[in-house]
Amino acid sequence: MPKPNSTFVTEFLFEGFSSFGWQHRLIFFIVFLTLYLLTLSGNVIIVTIIHLDRHLRIPMYFFLSMLSVSETCYTVAIIPRMLSGLLNPHQTIDIQSCATQLFFYLTFGINNCFLLTAMGYDRYVAICNPLRYSVIMGKRTCVQLSSGSLGIGLGMAIVQVTSVFGLPFCDAFVISHFFCDVRPLLKLACIDTTLNEIVNFIVSVCVLVLPMGLVFISYVLIISTILKIASAEGRKKAFATCASHLTVVIIHYGCASIIYLKPKSQSSLGQDRLISVTYTVITPLLNPVVYSLRNKEVKDALRRAMGRKPVSP
């Protein structure tokens, strides 16, 4: 129960990067703004090229465009306010805006997890069952997988936001983070949060361990199939189609797992904040850079869009 003389909190203050001097914050602002603009422009280019170029109208690029849209929404929910906080570290956020930010952050973050899983399934079908690929990965299936990912994100976000903001917040109002996240908010509640922490852990397992498990199974089957390919060139080409996806998956799930699956006793909000910079600022840039702009088909589509002839293999 809250203490009798407690004052209920109606707005929060982000601790963010306030411990750094203004010179360091200015450097962070320039670096993060640059990465943010690169992420936005890269994702806009990817979505536009995939929409305009008929050569890219296949399931792999449909999911890639959905991931680009989701990553854009995800970064828009976090980074603008973080950039504002770097210039003015004493800005407050009211409890309704905090809940809204957490809702969109969770919705699109979880959506990204399941879209990456759908992309892993797409690669599995393409390599392990190529003759039935066009039948299995039809337009309807792709839309269902994409819609299902967003639906899971919305459902889990509602559960988490309801769980966190059903708690009373008294006296303590400084969030030890640069955005509204579940664990820092639970630390500010003035009642026991054991049940809420259990809910948070269960949700984390469902949106991280389950997709990771499915991706792992997909890649075990993919690798076993690739190793059966007779020609070295064939094996190299098959591995190349998966390498970028696997890179993004490892970094995305790895960073999120370190924060959301480790025991509370080992939790360090300062360390979590540093890792959060990786998956809110740097990881979204991997989608356009690692997964797409290094992809030959995407680069050829860009050349066609600019009226230049694609490079021959």
PDB file of C-alpha atoms in Angstrom:
ATOM      1  CA  MET A   1       0.000   0.000   0.000  1.00  0.00           C
ATOM      2  CA  PRO A   2       1.180   3.597  -0.680  1.00  0.00           C
ATOM      3  CA  LYS A   3       2.321   5.556   2.380  1.00  0.00           C
ATOM      4  CA  PRO A   4      -0.362   7.848   3.918  1.00  0.00           C
ATOM      5  CA  ASN A   5       1.540  11.072   3.105  1.00  0.00           C
ATOM      6  CA  SER A   6       2.552  10.038  -0.424  1.00  0.00           C
ATOM      7  CA  THR A   7       1.964  12.368  -3.360  1.00  0.00           C
ATOM      8  CA  PHE A   8       0.663  10.636  -6.481  1.00  0.00           C
ATOM      9  CA  VAL A   9       2.755  11.309  -9.576  1.00  0.00           C
ATOM     10  CA  THR A  10       1.092  12.750 -12.703  1.00  0.00           C
ATOM     11  CA  GLU A  11       4.253  13.312 -14.748  1.00  0.00           C
ATOM     12  CA  PHE A  12       7.751  11.852 -15.013  1.00  0.00           C
ATOM     13  CA  LEU A  13      11.248  13.156 -15.679  1.00  0.00           C
ATOM     14  CA  PHE A  14      13.719  11.140 -17.760  1.00  0.00           C
ATOM     15  CA  GLU A  15      17.166  10.747 -16.274  1.00  0.00           C
ATOM     16  CA  GLY A  16      18.379  10.016 -19.802  1.00  0.00           C
ATOM     17  CA  PHE A  17      21.874  11.379 -20.427  1.00  0.00           C
ATOM     18  CA  SER A  18      21.658  14.171 -17.834  1.00  0.00           C
ATOM     19  CA  SER A  19      24.771  12.871 -16.044  1.00  0.00           C
ATOM     20  CA  PHE A  20      26.851  13.906 -19.082  1.00  0.00           C
ATOM     21  CA  GLY A  21      28.052  17.451 -19.688  1.00  0.00           C
ATOM     22  CA  TRP A  22      26.458  19.558 -22.421  1.00  0.00           C
ATOM     23  CA  GLN A  23      29.441  19.014 -24.760  1.00  0.00           C
ATOM     24  CA  HIS A  24      28.974  15.228 -24.626  1.00  0.00           C
ATOM     25  CA  ARG A  25      25.185  15.577 -24.987  1.00  0.00           C
ATOM     26  CA  LEU A  26      25.687  17.757 -28.073  1.00  0.00           C
ATOM     27  CA  ILE A  27      27.948  15.097 -29.621  1.00  0.00           C
ATOM     28  CA  PHE A  28      25.361  12.405 -28.799  1.00  0.00           C
ATOM     29  CA  PHE A  29      22.643  14.600 -30.354  1.00  0.00           C
ATOM     30  CA  ILE A  30      24.560  14.998 -33.634  1.00  0.00           C
ATOM     31  CA  VAL A  31      25.461  11.274 -33.827  1.00  0.00           C
ATOM     32  CA  PHE A  32      21.954  10.018 -32.925  1.00  0.00           C
ATOM     33  CA  LEU A  33      20.237  12.539 -35.223  1.00  0.00           C
ATOM     34  CA  THR A  34      22.478  11.451 -38.110  1.00  0.00           C
ATOM     35  CA  LEU A  35      21.733   7.758 -37.477  1.00  0.00           C
ATOM     36  CA  TYR A  36      18.005   8.536 -37.141  1.00  0.00           C
ATOM     37  CA  LEU A  37      17.891  10.421 -40.459  1.00  0.00           C
ATOM     38  CA  LEU A  38      19.857   7.636 -42.177  1.00  0.00           C
ATOM     39  CA  THR A  39      17.401   5.068 -40.778  1.00  0.00           C
ATOM     40  CA  LEU A  40      14.346   7.042 -41.942  1.00  0.00           C
ATOM     41  CA  SER A  41      15.739   7.762 -45.406  1.00  0.00           C
ATOM     42  CA  GLY A  42      16.971   4.176 -45.849  1.00  0.00           C
ATOM     43  CA  ASN A  43      13.612   2.697 -44.891  1.00  0.00           C
ATOM     44  CA  VAL A  44      11.700   5.155 -47.117  1.00  0.00           C
ATOM     45  CA  ILE A  45      13.950   4.210 -50.063  1.00  0.00           C
ATOM     46  CA  ILE A  46      13.417   0.484 -49.415  1.00  0.00           C
ATOM     47  CA  VAL A  47       9.611   0.735 -49.184  1.00  0.00           C
ATOM     48  CA  THR A  48       9.445   2.956 -52.293  1.00  0.00           C
ATOM     49  CA  ILE A  49      11.744   0.736 -54.395  1.00  0.00           C
ATOM     50  CA  ILE A  50       9.909  -2.472 -53.395  1.00  0.00           C
ATOM     51  CA  HIS A  51       6.564  -0.834 -54.205  1.00  0.00           C
ATOM     52  CA  LEU A  52       7.685   0.477 -57.611  1.00  0.00           C
ATOM     53  CA  ASP A  53       9.921  -2.338 -58.918  1.00  0.00           C
ATOM     54  CA  ARG A  54       8.065  -5.411 -60.209  1.00  0.00           C
ATOM     55  CA  HIS A  55      11.214  -7.571 -59.804  1.00  0.00           C
ATOM     56  CA  LEU A  56      10.934  -7.184 -56.021  1.00  0.00           C
ATOM     57  CA  ARG A  57       7.285  -8.214 -55.702  1.00  0.00           C
ATOM     58  CA  ILE A  58       8.081 -11.496 -53.972  1.00  0.00           C
ATOM     59  CA  PRO A  59       7.395 -12.566 -50.344  1.00  0.00           C
ATOM     60  CA  MET A  60      10.953 -11.895 -49.129  1.00  0.00           C
ATOM     61  CA  TYR A  61      10.704  -8.221 -50.097  1.00  0.00           C
ATOM     62  CA  PHE A  62       7.096  -7.895 -48.959  1.00  0.00           C
ATOM     63  CA  PHE A  63       8.227  -8.808 -45.429  1.00  0.00           C
ATOM     64  CA  LEU A  64      11.239  -6.529 -45.789  1.00  0.00           C
ATOM     65  CA  SER A  65       8.992  -3.576 -46.653  1.00  0.00           C
ATOM     66  CA  MET A  66       6.732  -4.392 -43.675  1.00  0.00           C
ATOM     67  CA  LEU A  67       9.804  -4.519 -41.420  1.00  0.00           C
ATOM     68  CA  SER A  68      10.949  -1.141 -42.776  1.00  0.00           C
ATOM     69  CA  VAL A  69       7.565   0.440 -42.006  1.00  0.00           C
ATOM     70  CA  SER A  70       7.529  -1.117 -38.540  1.00  0.00           C
ATOM     71  CA  GLU A  71      11.107  -0.033 -37.777  1.00  0.00           C
ATOM     72  CA  THR A  72      10.226   3.525 -38.855  1.00  0.00           C
ATOM     73  CA  CYS A  73       7.219   3.650 -36.505  1.00  0.00           C
ATOM     74  CA  TYR A  74       9.345   2.110 -33.731  1.00  0.00           C
ATOM     75  CA  THR A  75      12.063   4.753 -34.010  1.00  0.00           C
ATOM     76  CA  VAL A  76       9.554   7.618 -34.315  1.00  0.00           C
ATOM     77  CA  ALA A  77       8.051   6.519 -30.980  1.00  0.00           C
ATOM     78  CA  ILE A  78      11.410   6.814 -29.169  1.00  0.00           C
ATOM     79  CA  ILE A  79      14.101   8.894 -30.845  1.00  0.00           C
ATOM     80  CA  PRO A  80      12.520  12.371 -31.339  1.00  0.00           C
ATOM     81  CA  ARG A  81      11.846  12.731 -27.606  1.00  0.00           C
ATOM     82  CA  MET A  82      15.274  11.290 -26.804  1.00  0.00           C
ATOM     83  CA  LEU A  83      16.897  13.916 -29.067  1.00  0.00           C
ATOM     84  CA  SER A  84      14.837  16.631 -27.404  1.00  0.00           C
ATOM     85  CA  GLY A  85      15.976  15.346 -23.996  1.00  0.00           C
ATOM     86  CA  LEU A  86      19.630  15.639 -25.046  1.00  0.00           C
ATOM     87  CA  LEU A  87      19.152  19.368 -25.701  1.00  0.00           C
ATOM     88  CA  ASN A  88      16.860  19.954 -22.722  1.00  0.00           C
ATOM     89  CA  PRO A  89      17.479  17.267 -20.050  1.00  0.00           C
ATOM     90  CA  HIS A  90      14.812  18.632 -17.690  1.00  0.00           C
ATOM     91  CA  GLN A  91      11.751  18.037 -19.881  1.00  0.00           C
ATOM     92  CA  THR A  92       8.878  16.188 -18.230  1.00  0.00           C
ATOM     93  CA  ILE A  93       6.387  13.741 -19.752  1.00  0.00           C
ATOM     94  CA  ASP A  94       2.840  13.351 -18.443  1.00  0.00           C
ATOM     95  CA  ILE A  95       1.637   9.890 -17.472  1.00  0.00           C
ATOM     96  CA  GLN A  96      -0.746   9.590 -20.482  1.00  0.00           C
ATOM     97  CA  SER A  97       2.051  10.423 -22.963  1.00  0.00           C
ATOM     98  CA  CYS A  98       4.346   7.972 -21.192  1.00  0.00           C
ATOM     99  CA  ALA A  99       1.730   5.222 -21.534  1.00  0.00           C
ATOM    100  CA  THR A 100       1.269   6.099 -25.227  1.00  0.00           C
ATOM    101  CA  GLN A 101       5.014   5.949 -25.874  1.00  0.00           C
ATOM    102  CA  LEU A 102       5.300   2.586 -24.111  1.00  0.00           C
ATOM    103  CA  PHE A 103       2.334   1.236 -26.095  1.00  0.00           C
ATOM    104  CA  PHE A 104       3.795   2.113 -29.508  1.00  0.00           C
ATOM    105  CA  TYR A 105       7.313   1.070 -28.500  1.00  0.00           C
ATOM    106  CA  LEU A 106       6.074  -2.384 -27.444  1.00  0.00           C
ATOM    107  CA  THR A 107       3.659  -2.792 -30.361  1.00  0.00           C
ATOM    108  CA  PHE A 108       6.242  -2.196 -33.068  1.00  0.00           C
ATOM    109  CA  GLY A 109       9.139  -3.778 -31.149  1.00  0.00           C
ATOM    110  CA  ILE A 110       7.187  -7.033 -30.761  1.00  0.00           C
ATOM    111  CA  ASN A 111       5.911  -6.755 -34.336  1.00  0.00           C
ATOM    112  CA  ASN A 112       9.572  -6.613 -35.479  1.00  0.00           C
ATOM    113  CA  CYS A 113      10.349  -9.816 -33.565  1.00  0.00           C
ATOM    114  CA  PHE A 114       7.593 -11.780 -35.287  1.00  0.00           C
ATOM    115  CA  LEU A 115       8.259 -10.240 -38.716  1.00  0.00           C
ATOM    116  CA  LEU A 116      11.855 -11.483 -38.438  1.00  0.00           C
ATOM    117  CA  THR A 117      10.421 -14.917 -37.592  1.00  0.00           C
ATOM    118  CA  ALA A 118       8.151 -14.775 -40.662  1.00  0.00           C
ATOM    119  CA  MET A 119      11.183 -13.845 -42.765  1.00  0.00           C
ATOM    120  CA  GLY A 120      13.021 -16.865 -41.347  1.00  0.00           C
ATOM    121  CA  TYR A 121      10.079 -19.076 -42.333  1.00  0.00           C
ATOM    122  CA  ASP A 122      10.125 -17.540 -45.823  1.00  0.00           C
ATOM    123  CA  ARG A 123      13.836 -18.448 -46.199  1.00  0.00           C
ATOM    124  CA  TYR A 124      13.106 -21.973 -44.902  1.00  0.00           C
ATOM    125  CA  VAL A 125      10.391 -22.566 -47.521  1.00  0.00           C
ATOM    126  CA  ALA A 126      12.503 -21.005 -50.312  1.00  0.00           C
ATOM    127  CA  ILE A 127      15.516 -23.266 -49.611  1.00  0.00           C
ATOM    128  CA  CYS A 128      13.951 -26.435 -48.201  1.00  0.00           C
ATOM    129  CA  ASN A 129      10.818 -26.591 -50.345  1.00  0.00           C
ATOM    130  CA  PRO A 130      11.551 -24.482 -53.466  1.00  0.00           C
ATOM    131  CA  LEU A 131       9.130 -26.297 -55.805  1.00  0.00           C
ATOM    132  CA  ARG A 132       6.142 -25.390 -53.609  1.00  0.00           C
ATOM    133  CA  TYR A 133       7.432 -21.952 -52.596  1.00  0.00           C
ATOM    134  CA  SER A 134       4.999 -19.928 -54.715  1.00  0.00           C
ATOM    135  CA  VAL A 135       2.076 -22.039 -53.466  1.00  0.00           C
ATOM    136  CA  ILE A 136       2.984 -21.970 -49.751  1.00  0.00           C
ATOM    137  CA  MET A 137       4.089 -18.323 -49.671  1.00  0.00           C
ATOM    138  CA  GLY A 138       1.164 -16.886 -51.582  1.00  0.00           C
ATOM    139  CA  LYS A 139      -0.074 -13.320 -51.152  1.00  0.00           C
ATOM    140  CA  ARG A 140      -2.735 -14.374 -48.659  1.00  0.00           C
ATOM    141  CA  THR A 141      -0.210 -16.219 -46.459  1.00  0.00           C
ATOM    142  CA  CYS A 142       2.137 -13.221 -46.465  1.00  0.00           C
ATOM    143  CA  VAL A 143      -0.669 -10.843 -45.449  1.00  0.00           C
ATOM    144  CA  GLN A 144      -1.796 -13.252 -42.713  1.00  0.00           C
ATOM    145  CA  LEU A 145       1.739 -13.591 -41.289  1.00  0.00           C
ATOM    146  CA  SER A 146       2.249  -9.812 -41.393  1.00  0.00           C
ATOM    147  CA  SER A 147      -1.151  -9.088 -39.833  1.00  0.00           C
ATOM    148  CA  GLY A 148      -0.594 -11.788 -37.211  1.00  0.00           C
ATOM    149  CA  SER A 149       2.729 -10.190 -36.211  1.00  0.00           C
ATOM    150  CA  LEU A 150       1.075  -6.802 -35.740  1.00  0.00           C
ATOM    151  CA  GLY A 151      -1.871  -8.375 -33.902  1.00  0.00           C
ATOM    152  CA  ILE A 152       0.465 -10.102 -31.428  1.00  0.00           C
ATOM    153  CA  GLY A 153       2.329  -6.803 -30.948  1.00  0.00           C
ATOM    154  CA  LEU A 154      -0.909  -4.935 -30.209  1.00  0.00           C
ATOM    155  CA  GLY A 155      -2.170  -7.632 -27.827  1.00  0.00           C
ATOM    156  CA  MET A 156       1.063  -7.901 -25.842  1.00  0.00           C
ATOM    157  CA  ALA A 157       1.413  -4.105 -25.681  1.00  0.00           C
ATOM    158  CA  ILE A 158      -2.100  -3.759 -24.234  1.00  0.00           C
ATOM    159  CA  VAL A 159      -1.293  -6.392 -21.583  1.00  0.00           C
ATOM    160  CA  GLN A 160       1.968  -4.671 -20.603  1.00  0.00           C
ATOM    161  CA  VAL A 161       0.634  -1.096 -20.579  1.00  0.00           C
ATOM    162  CA  THR A 162      -2.417  -2.141 -18.552  1.00  0.00           C
ATOM    163  CA  SER A 163      -0.192  -4.019 -16.100  1.00  0.00           C
ATOM    164  CA  VAL A 164       2.247  -1.119 -15.601  1.00  0.00           C
ATOM    165  CA  PHE A 165      -0.137   1.832 -15.551  1.00  0.00           C
ATOM    166  CA  GLY A 166      -2.600   0.069 -13.292  1.00  0.00           C
ATOM    167  CA  LEU A 167      -0.007   0.691 -10.554  1.00  0.00           C
ATOM    168  CA  PRO A 168       0.098   3.798  -8.330  1.00  0.00           C
ATOM    169  CA  PHE A 169       3.174   6.006  -8.679  1.00  0.00           C
ATOM    170  CA  CYS A 170       4.017   8.112  -5.655  1.00  0.00           C
ATOM    171  CA  ASP A 171       6.842  10.517  -4.775  1.00  0.00           C
ATOM    172  CA  ALA A 172       9.526   9.010  -7.066  1.00  0.00           C
ATOM    173  CA  PHE A 173       9.134  10.426 -10.579  1.00  0.00           C
ATOM    174  CA  VAL A 174      12.586  10.202 -12.225  1.00  0.00           C
ATOM    175  CA  ILE A 175      12.698   7.411 -14.841  1.00  0.00           C
ATOM    176  CA  SER A 176      16.207   5.923 -15.034  1.00  0.00           C
ATOM    177  CA  HIS A 177      16.061   5.739 -18.814  1.00  0.00           C
ATOM    178  CA  PHE A 178      15.629   7.936 -21.899  1.00  0.00           C
ATOM    179  CA  PHE A 179      12.142   6.610 -22.709  1.00  0.00           C
ATOM    180  CA  CYS A 180       9.215   4.930 -20.952  1.00  0.00           C
ATOM    181  CA  ASP A 181      10.088   1.246 -20.581  1.00  0.00           C
ATOM    182  CA  VAL A 182       8.574  -1.433 -18.367  1.00  0.00           C
ATOM    183  CA  ARG A 183      11.370  -2.158 -15.861  1.00  0.00           C
ATOM    184  CA  PRO A 184      12.284   1.458 -15.020  1.00  0.00           C
ATOM    185  CA  LEU A 185       8.583   2.252 -14.513  1.00  0.00           C
ATOM    186  CA  LEU A 186       8.037  -0.762 -12.245  1.00  0.00           C
ATOM    187  CA  LYS A 187      10.859   0.507 -10.030  1.00  0.00           C
ATOM    188  CA  LEU A 188       8.903   3.740  -9.461  1.00  0.00           C
ATOM    189  CA  ALA A 189       5.676   2.061  -8.310  1.00  0.00           C
ATOM    190  CA  CYS A 190       4.886   2.481  -4.609  1.00  0.00           C
ATOM    191  CA  ILE A 191       3.407  -0.997  -4.091  1.00  0.00           C
ATOM    192  CA  ASP A 192       4.786  -4.509  -4.503  1.00  0.00           C
ATOM    193  CA  THR A 193       5.292  -5.268  -8.226  1.00  0.00           C
ATOM    194  CA  THR A 194       6.084  -8.998  -8.042  1.00  0.00           C
ATOM    195  CA  LEU A 195       2.981  -9.955 -10.059  1.00  0.00           C
ATOM    196  CA  ASN A 196       3.707  -7.278 -12.673  1.00  0.00           C
ATOM    197  CA  GLU A 197       7.301  -8.503 -12.982  1.00  0.00           C
ATOM    198  CA  ILE A 198       6.026 -12.043 -13.554  1.00  0.00           C
ATOM    199  CA  VAL A 199       3.697 -10.725 -16.293  1.00  0.00           C
ATOM    200  CA  ASN A 200       6.625  -8.834 -17.846  1.00  0.00           C
ATOM    201  CA  PHE A 201       8.817 -11.957 -17.795  1.00  0.00           C
ATOM    202  CA  ILE A 202       6.091 -14.148 -19.340  1.00  0.00           C
ATOM    203  CA  VAL A 203       5.506 -11.611 -22.132  1.00  0.00           C
ATOM    204  CA  SER A 204       9.274 -11.347 -22.701  1.00  0.00           C
ATOM    205  CA  VAL A 205       9.573 -15.133 -23.018  1.00  0.00           C
ATOM    206  CA  CYS A 206       6.635 -15.247 -25.462  1.00  0.00           C
ATOM    207  CA  VAL A 207       7.990 -12.485 -27.720  1.00  0.00           C
ATOM    208  CA  LEU A 208      11.689 -13.373 -27.536  1.00  0.00           C
ATOM    209  CA  VAL A 209      12.266 -17.051 -26.688  1.00  0.00           C
ATOM    210  CA  LEU A 210       9.408 -18.369 -28.883  1.00  0.00           C
ATOM    211  CA  PRO A 211      10.434 -16.445 -32.048  1.00  0.00           C
ATOM    212  CA  MET A 212      14.127 -17.196 -31.410  1.00  0.00           C
ATOM    213  CA  GLY A 213      13.282 -20.887 -31.097  1.00  0.00           C
ATOM    214  CA  LEU A 214      11.343 -20.882 -34.369  1.00  0.00           C
ATOM    215  CA  VAL A 215      14.145 -19.034 -36.184  1.00  0.00           C
ATOM    216  CA  PHE A 216      16.710 -21.466 -34.739  1.00  0.00           C
ATOM    217  CA  ILE A 217      14.700 -24.491 -35.936  1.00  0.00           C
ATOM    218  CA  SER A 218      14.309 -22.869 -39.381  1.00  0.00           C
ATOM    219  CA  TYR A 219      18.056 -22.359 -39.700  1.00  0.00           C
ATOM    220  CA  VAL A 220      18.912 -25.882 -38.530  1.00  0.00           C
ATOM    221  CA  LEU A 221      16.713 -27.193 -41.344  1.00  0.00           C
ATOM    222  CA  ILE A 222      18.059 -24.607 -43.816  1.00  0.00           C
ATOM    223  CA  ILE A 223      21.718 -25.414 -43.067  1.00  0.00           C
ATOM    224  CA  SER A 224      21.122 -29.175 -43.283  1.00  0.00           C
ATOM    225  CA  THR A 225      19.504 -28.641 -46.704  1.00  0.00           C
ATOM    226  CA  ILE A 226      22.276 -26.323 -47.933  1.00  0.00           C
ATOM    227  CA  LEU A 227      24.974 -28.844 -46.965  1.00  0.00           C
ATOM    228  CA  LYS A 228      23.281 -31.384 -49.246  1.00  0.00           C
ATOM    229  CA  ILE A 229      23.675 -29.109 -52.292  1.00  0.00           C
ATOM    230  CA  ALA A 230      26.290 -30.654 -54.580  1.00  0.00           C
ATOM    231  CA  SER A 231      27.952 -27.544 -56.026  1.00  0.00           C
ATOM    232  CA  ALA A 232      30.020 -25.132 -53.928  1.00  0.00           C
ATOM    233  CA  GLU A 233      28.564 -22.204 -55.896  1.00  0.00           C
ATOM    234  CA  GLY A 234      25.035 -23.361 -55.079  1.00  0.00           C
ATOM    235  CA  ARG A 235      25.848 -23.623 -51.361  1.00  0.00           C
ATOM    236  CA  LYS A 236      27.457 -20.159 -51.387  1.00  0.00           C
ATOM    237  CA  LYS A 237      24.435 -18.597 -53.089  1.00  0.00           C
ATOM    238  CA  ALA A 238      22.009 -20.261 -50.654  1.00  0.00           C
ATOM    239  CA  PHE A 239      24.014 -19.093 -47.626  1.00  0.00           C
ATOM    240  CA  ALA A 240      24.177 -15.552 -49.067  1.00  0.00           C
ATOM    241  CA  THR A 241      20.374 -15.283 -49.129  1.00  0.00           C
ATOM    242  CA  CYS A 242      20.276 -15.975 -45.366  1.00  0.00           C
ATOM    243  CA  ALA A 243      23.378 -14.218 -44.032  1.00  0.00           C
ATOM    244  CA  SER A 244      21.914 -10.705 -43.763  1.00  0.00           C
ATOM    245  CA  HIS A 245      18.708 -11.911 -42.090  1.00  0.00           C
ATOM    246  CA  LEU A 246      20.677 -13.977 -39.600  1.00  0.00           C
ATOM    247  CA  THR A 247      22.901 -10.968 -38.750  1.00  0.00           C
ATOM    248  CA  VAL A 248      19.892  -8.753 -37.977  1.00  0.00           C
ATOM    249  CA  VAL A 249      18.212 -11.558 -35.995  1.00  0.00           C
ATOM    250  CA  ILE A 250      21.258 -12.183 -33.762  1.00  0.00           C
ATOM    251  CA  ILE A 251      21.748  -8.497 -32.928  1.00  0.00           C
ATOM    252  CA  HIS A 252      18.020  -7.746 -32.483  1.00  0.00           C
ATOM    253  CA  TYR A 253      17.192 -10.738 -30.273  1.00  0.00           C
ATOM    254  CA  GLY A 254      20.563 -10.636 -28.518  1.00  0.00           C
ATOM    255  CA  CYS A 255      20.241  -7.045 -27.243  1.00  0.00           C
ATOM    256  CA  ALA A 256      16.584  -7.454 -26.258  1.00  0.00           C
ATOM    257  CA  SER A 257      17.252 -10.751 -24.461  1.00  0.00           C
ATOM    258  CA  ILE A 258      20.082  -9.263 -22.383  1.00  0.00           C
ATOM    259  CA  ILE A 259      17.694  -6.634 -21.000  1.00  0.00           C
ATOM    260  CA  TYR A 260      14.351  -8.422 -20.743  1.00  0.00           C
ATOM    261  CA  LEU A 261      15.304 -12.001 -19.874  1.00  0.00           C
ATOM    262  CA  LYS A 262      18.074 -11.551 -17.316  1.00  0.00           C
ATOM    263  CA  PRO A 263      17.138 -11.945 -13.620  1.00  0.00           C
ATOM    264  CA  LYS A 264      16.105  -8.843 -11.681  1.00  0.00           C
ATOM    265  CA  SER A 265      19.058  -9.365  -9.298  1.00  0.00           C
ATOM    266  CA  GLN A 266      21.468  -8.867 -12.221  1.00  0.00           C
ATOM    267  CA  SER A 267      19.621  -5.871 -13.633  1.00  0.00           C
ATOM    268  CA  SER A 268      21.567  -2.620 -13.959  1.00  0.00           C
ATOM    269  CA  LEU A 269      19.518   0.260 -15.330  1.00  0.00           C
ATOM    270  CA  GLY A 270      22.690   2.065 -16.425  1.00  0.00           C
ATOM    271  CA  GLN A 271      23.855  -0.975 -18.400  1.00  0.00           C
ATOM    272  CA  ASP A 272      20.333  -1.517 -19.766  1.00  0.00           C
ATOM    273  CA  ARG A 273      20.278   2.104 -20.970  1.00  0.00           C
ATOM    274  CA  LEU A 274      23.536   1.587 -22.891  1.00  0.00           C
ATOM    275  CA  ILE A 275      22.222  -1.588 -24.553  1.00  0.00           C
ATOM    276  CA  SER A 276      18.922   0.197 -25.298  1.00  0.00           C
ATOM    277  CA  VAL A 277      20.839   2.749 -27.378  1.00  0.00           C
ATOM    278  CA  THR A 278      21.996  -0.179 -29.529  1.00  0.00           C
ATOM    279  CA  TYR A 279      18.530  -1.562 -30.283  1.00  0.00           C
ATOM    280  CA  THR A 280      16.667   1.764 -30.529  1.00  0.00           C
ATOM    281  CA  VAL A 281      19.229   3.763 -32.531  1.00  0.00           C
ATOM    282  CA  ILE A 282      21.730   1.397 -34.179  1.00  0.00           C
ATOM    283  CA  THR A 283      19.783  -1.836 -34.833  1.00  0.00           C
ATOM    284  CA  PRO A 284      16.998  -0.112 -36.876  1.00  0.00           C
ATOM    285  CA  LEU A 285      19.732   1.126 -39.231  1.00  0.00           C
ATOM    286  CA  LEU A 286      20.816  -2.482 -39.868  1.00  0.00           C
ATOM    287  CA  ASN A 287      17.598  -3.205 -41.758  1.00  0.00           C
ATOM    288  CA  PRO A 288      18.266  -0.788 -44.665  1.00  0.00           C
ATOM    289  CA  VAL A 289      22.071  -1.106 -44.566  1.00  0.00           C
ATOM    290  CA  VAL A 290      22.837  -4.764 -43.811  1.00  0.00           C
ATOM    291  CA  TYR A 291      19.713  -6.464 -45.064  1.00  0.00           C
ATOM    292  CA  SER A 292      18.829  -4.439 -48.129  1.00  0.00           C
ATOM    293  CA  LEU A 293      21.226  -1.877 -49.515  1.00  0.00           C
ATOM    294  CA  ARG A 294      23.944  -4.562 -49.655  1.00  0.00           C
ATOM    295  CA  ASN A 295      21.502  -6.837 -51.511  1.00  0.00           C
ATOM    296  CA  LYS A 296      22.215  -7.117 -55.259  1.00  0.00           C
ATOM    297  CA  GLU A 297      18.545  -7.208 -56.281  1.00  0.00           C
ATOM    298  CA  VAL A 298      17.781  -4.056 -54.267  1.00  0.00           C
ATOM    299  CA  LYS A 299      20.843  -2.274 -55.668  1.00  0.00           C
ATOM    300  CA  ASP A 300      19.806  -3.276 -59.210  1.00  0.00           C
ATOM    301  CA  ALA A 301      16.309  -1.925 -58.511  1.00  0.00           C
ATOM    302  CA  LEU A 302      17.849   1.369 -57.327  1.00  0.00           C
ATOM    303  CA  ARG A 303      19.892   1.588 -60.542  1.00  0.00           C
ATOM    304  CA  ARG A 304      16.772   0.939 -62.628  1.00  0.00           C
ATOM    305  CA  ALA A 305      14.912   3.650 -60.706  1.00  0.00           C
ATOM    306  CA  MET A 306      17.752   6.092 -61.474  1.00  0.00           C
ATOM    307  CA  GLY A 307      17.745   5.097 -65.148  1.00  0.00           C
ATOM    308  CA  ARG A 308      21.057   3.236 -64.943  1.00  0.00           C
ATOM    309  CA  LYS A 309      21.721  -0.272 -66.212  1.00  0.00           C
ATOM    310  CA  PRO A 310      22.012  -2.971 -63.483  1.00  0.00           C
ATOM    311  CA  VAL A 311      25.487  -4.448 -63.015  1.00  0.00           C
ATOM    312  CA  SER A 312      25.875  -7.920 -64.523  1.00  0.00           C
ATOM    313  CA  PRO A 313      26.819 -10.755 -62.098  1.00  0.00           C
TER     314      PRO A 313
END
